[in-house]
Amino acid sequence: MKKKKILITGGAGFIGSNFANIHKDKYDIVVLDNLFLGDKDNLDSDIKFIEGDACKQEDLDKAGDCIGGTVDYVVHFAGTSSQPMFNGDGFVWGYTNAISSFVTTVEWARKHGATKFLYASTSSLYANNPLPLVETQQVTPPNHYAVTKHMYEECSACYHAVYPEMDIIGFRFMSVYGPNEEAKGVYANLISQFAWDIGRDLPPVIYGDGTQTRDFTNVKDVVQGITLAMESEKKLGADVFNIGLGKSTSLNDIVDALNKAFGKNIKPKYIENPIKEVYIHDQYADISKIQKVLGFMPTVSLEEGIQHQVDNLRLEKVKKTSSDDFR
Ligand SMILES: NC(=O)c1ccc[n+]([C@@H]2O[C@H](COP(=O)([O-])OP(=O)(O)OC[C@H]3O[C@@H](n4cnc5c(N)ncnc54)[C@H](O)[C@@H]3O)[C@@H](O)[C@H]2O)c1
């Protein structure tokens, strides 16, 4: 049987490369990435790769041509992937890159035969909503990054009303960690940043007192959630799903777990929180919707995920000096 075809935008980045590497045998995959933050080395060498911009139709065409011009699915990870990228001079670029890459890729996907367009939204748009965070809550995005993801979701609902033949499914990832984050440098997940510090005997830098919590979710489980939606026989329309572990863990507990995995005892350095936008103090997801609709079940415990991270540290590839440079 002929393999189904997937275009992955932003596929040389952290989550995209994990998605591509996991699926390269089962699917005919092409990755499009402008290498703004991605690294071609994140991808297994036999994956088709085009360096190009998801805001440009001609670059999407080049990628599409690699797998015969049409696709079955598009998975969109490209875009402006973190709030600090919108700071200062990044403001106009941040919005332009986020929105232009999204609408150009959605339109390209529909015109090139995709039956499903799967995209990354974010749990940041819940801000400090009551826990657990659930898809039915009203959201007020707390920063520009979350505003762009909210726009994706709103745009998808309108687009799907006009073009119901293509499902457009969004995923509100919680705090994702795992391999292939080195190229993200200061934008990487705190588990990676703290691991890079402790691995070099530097103190991880914590904003505030370290009691803030996140729903740290292994990238393998994020790939699992997206895959279930991609392969589902159900018509999912323009639905949106949380993907998380469904548990909250404090930054202090993360530092303890990393020290345990390294066999070290490096104390964190606590500093005043410099973040000026609304700061999200606590987070964990209600994952019952994705469990019920798609059969999702997290498979990687935090202990296992952290041990894997420590055992596979690639300090030579890290593009930052310490979590003091953070943001
Ligand atoms: N990592 C997380 O915890 C997390 C949480 C919620 C949502 N997300 C979202 O998931 C997606 C993937 O996140 P990630 O952590 O892998 O980030 P990432 O920055 O590693 O990946 C994004 C990739 O897109 C590429 N890119 C950016 N703009 C592009 C463009 N115009 N054309 C082509 N390529 C472009 C970058 O070079 C990078 O490789 C992002 O949309 C992000 O906002 C991530």
mmCIF file of N, CA, C and O in Angstrom, residues 8 10-13 29-36 38-41 43-52 62-63 66:
data_model
loop_
_atom_site.group_PDB
_atom_site.id
_atom_site.type_symbol
_atom_site.label_atom_id
_atom_site.label_comp_id
_atom_site.label_asym_id
_atom_site.label_seq_id
_atom_site.Cartn_x
_atom_site.Cartn_y
_atom_site.Cartn_z
ATOM 1 N N ILE A 8 5.514 18.591 7.058
ATOM 2 C CA ILE A 8 5.671 19.104 8.428
ATOM 3 C C ILE A 8 6.391 20.444 8.347
ATOM 4 O O ILE A 8 7.570 20.504 7.967
ATOM 5 N N GLY A 10 8.165 23.636 10.136
ATOM 6 C CA GLY A 10 8.883 23.763 11.413
ATOM 7 C C GLY A 10 9.388 22.419 11.905
ATOM 8 O O GLY A 10 9.650 22.237 13.091
ATOM 9 N N GLY A 11 9.568 21.506 10.967
ATOM 10 C CA GLY A 11 9.900 20.118 11.319
ATOM 11 C C GLY A 11 11.344 19.884 11.717
ATOM 12 O O GLY A 11 11.692 18.773 12.111
ATOM 13 N N ALA A 12 12.194 20.920 11.604
ATOM 14 C CA ALA A 12 13.567 20.753 12.109
ATOM 15 C C ALA A 12 13.682 21.283 13.533
ATOM 16 O O ALA A 12 14.751 21.252 14.140
ATOM 17 N N GLY A 13 12.573 21.812 14.059
ATOM 18 C CA GLY A 13 12.556 22.320 15.433
ATOM 19 C C GLY A 13 12.377 21.193 16.436
ATOM 20 O O GLY A 13 12.461 20.002 16.097
ATOM 21 N N ILE A 29 7.382 11.563 4.269
ATOM 22 C CA ILE A 29 7.432 12.846 4.989
ATOM 23 C C ILE A 29 8.350 13.834 4.288
ATOM 24 O O ILE A 29 9.430 13.470 3.822
ATOM 25 N N VAL A 30 7.910 15.114 4.242
ATOM 26 C CA VAL A 30 8.846 16.175 3.886
ATOM 27 C C VAL A 30 8.754 17.259 4.963
ATOM 28 O O VAL A 30 7.673 17.587 5.440
ATOM 29 N N VAL A 31 9.928 17.766 5.326
ATOM 30 C CA VAL A 31 10.013 18.824 6.336
ATOM 31 C C VAL A 31 10.361 20.138 5.652
ATOM 32 O O VAL A 31 11.267 20.187 4.815
ATOM 33 N N LEU A 32 9.619 21.188 6.000
ATOM 34 C CA LEU A 32 9.961 22.551 5.567
ATOM 35 C C LEU A 32 10.309 23.357 6.810
ATOM 36 O O LEU A 32 9.505 23.429 7.751
ATOM 37 N N ASP A 33 11.503 23.950 6.815
ATOM 38 C CA ASP A 33 11.907 24.759 7.981
ATOM 39 C C ASP A 33 12.882 25.819 7.474
ATOM 40 O O ASP A 33 13.744 25.530 6.641
ATOM 41 N N ASN A 34 12.736 27.053 7.994
ATOM 42 C CA ASN A 34 13.667 28.109 7.558
ATOM 43 C C ASN A 34 14.908 28.177 8.453
ATOM 44 O O ASN A 34 15.734 29.066 8.301
ATOM 45 N N LEU A 35 15.006 27.248 9.402
ATOM 46 C CA LEU A 35 16.157 27.126 10.301
ATOM 47 C C LEU A 35 16.364 28.369 11.155
ATOM 48 O O LEU A 35 17.479 28.632 11.625
ATOM 49 N N PHE A 36 15.291 29.126 11.358
ATOM 50 C CA PHE A 36 15.363 30.264 12.283
ATOM 51 C C PHE A 36 15.771 29.743 13.665
ATOM 52 O O PHE A 36 16.631 30.291 14.330
ATOM 53 N N GLY A 38 15.392 25.990 14.114
ATOM 54 C CA GLY A 38 15.556 24.546 13.956
ATOM 55 C C GLY A 38 16.995 24.192 13.621
ATOM 56 O O GLY A 38 17.830 25.054 13.367
ATOM 57 N N ASP A 39 17.253 22.909 13.608
ATOM 58 C CA ASP A 39 18.580 22.406 13.280
ATOM 59 C C ASP A 39 18.365 21.145 12.458
ATOM 60 O O ASP A 39 17.680 20.216 12.902
ATOM 61 N N LYS A 40 18.944 21.141 11.259
ATOM 62 C CA LYS A 40 18.763 19.991 10.372
ATOM 63 C C LYS A 40 19.263 18.704 11.041
ATOM 64 O O LYS A 40 18.741 17.622 10.785
ATOM 65 N N ASP A 41 20.243 18.833 11.919
ATOM 66 C CA ASP A 41 20.794 17.657 12.617
ATOM 67 C C ASP A 41 19.790 17.016 13.568
ATOM 68 O O ASP A 41 20.008 15.905 14.045
ATOM 69 N N LEU A 43 17.037 16.057 12.633
ATOM 70 C CA LEU A 43 16.284 15.099 11.812
ATOM 71 C C LEU A 43 17.146 13.909 11.415
ATOM 72 O O LEU A 43 18.329 14.086 11.086
ATOM 73 N N ASP A 44 16.551 12.725 11.420
ATOM 74 C CA ASP A 44 17.261 11.565 10.888
ATOM 75 C C ASP A 44 17.635 11.867 9.434
ATOM 76 O O ASP A 44 16.875 12.532 8.710
ATOM 77 N N SER A 45 18.804 11.360 9.019
ATOM 78 C CA SER A 45 19.388 11.805 7.748
ATOM 79 C C SER A 45 18.564 11.383 6.531
ATOM 80 O O SER A 45 18.711 11.959 5.447
ATOM 81 N N ASP A 46 17.674 10.386 6.674
ATOM 82 C CA ASP A 46 16.910 9.937 5.503
ATOM 83 C C ASP A 46 15.576 10.689 5.347
ATOM 84 O O ASP A 46 14.756 10.314 4.497
ATOM 85 N N ILE A 47 15.371 11.747 6.107
ATOM 86 C CA ILE A 47 14.111 12.510 5.974
ATOM 87 C C ILE A 47 14.294 13.631 4.947
ATOM 88 O O ILE A 47 15.297 14.355 4.982
ATOM 89 N N LYS A 48 13.318 13.760 4.052
ATOM 90 C CA LYS A 48 13.416 14.812 3.018
ATOM 91 C C LYS A 48 13.271 16.179 3.689
ATOM 92 O O LYS A 48 12.349 16.388 4.490
ATOM 93 N N PHE A 49 14.171 17.103 3.320
ATOM 94 C CA PHE A 49 14.180 18.405 3.981
ATOM 95 C C PHE A 49 14.308 19.529 2.965
ATOM 96 O O PHE A 49 15.145 19.462 2.064
ATOM 97 N N ILE A 50 13.470 20.543 3.103
ATOM 98 C CA ILE A 50 13.595 21.757 2.278
ATOM 99 C C ILE A 50 13.779 22.942 3.215
ATOM 100 O O ILE A 50 12.966 23.153 4.121
ATOM 101 N N GLU A 51 14.852 23.701 2.977
ATOM 102 C CA GLU A 51 15.029 24.921 3.757
ATOM 103 C C GLU A 51 14.181 26.006 3.110
ATOM 104 O O GLU A 51 14.375 26.333 1.930
ATOM 105 N N GLY A 52 13.207 26.511 3.818
ATOM 106 C CA GLY A 52 12.324 27.518 3.225
ATOM 107 C C GLY A 52 11.329 28.015 4.237
ATOM 108 O O GLY A 52 11.259 27.533 5.373
ATOM 109 N N LYS A 62 7.776 23.935 -3.212
ATOM 110 C CA LYS A 62 9.030 23.166 -3.350
ATOM 111 C C LYS A 62 8.984 21.937 -2.454
ATOM 112 O O LYS A 62 9.371 20.840 -2.857
ATOM 113 N N ALA A 63 8.517 22.140 -1.224
ATOM 114 C CA ALA A 63 8.445 21.004 -0.291
ATOM 115 C C ALA A 63 7.426 19.985 -0.795
ATOM 116 O O ALA A 63 7.696 18.780 -0.840
ATOM 117 N N CYS A 66 8.509 17.590 -3.501
ATOM 118 C CA CYS A 66 9.365 16.461 -3.049
ATOM 119 C C CYS A 66 8.572 15.191 -2.808
ATOM 120 O O CYS A 66 9.147 14.095 -2.761
#
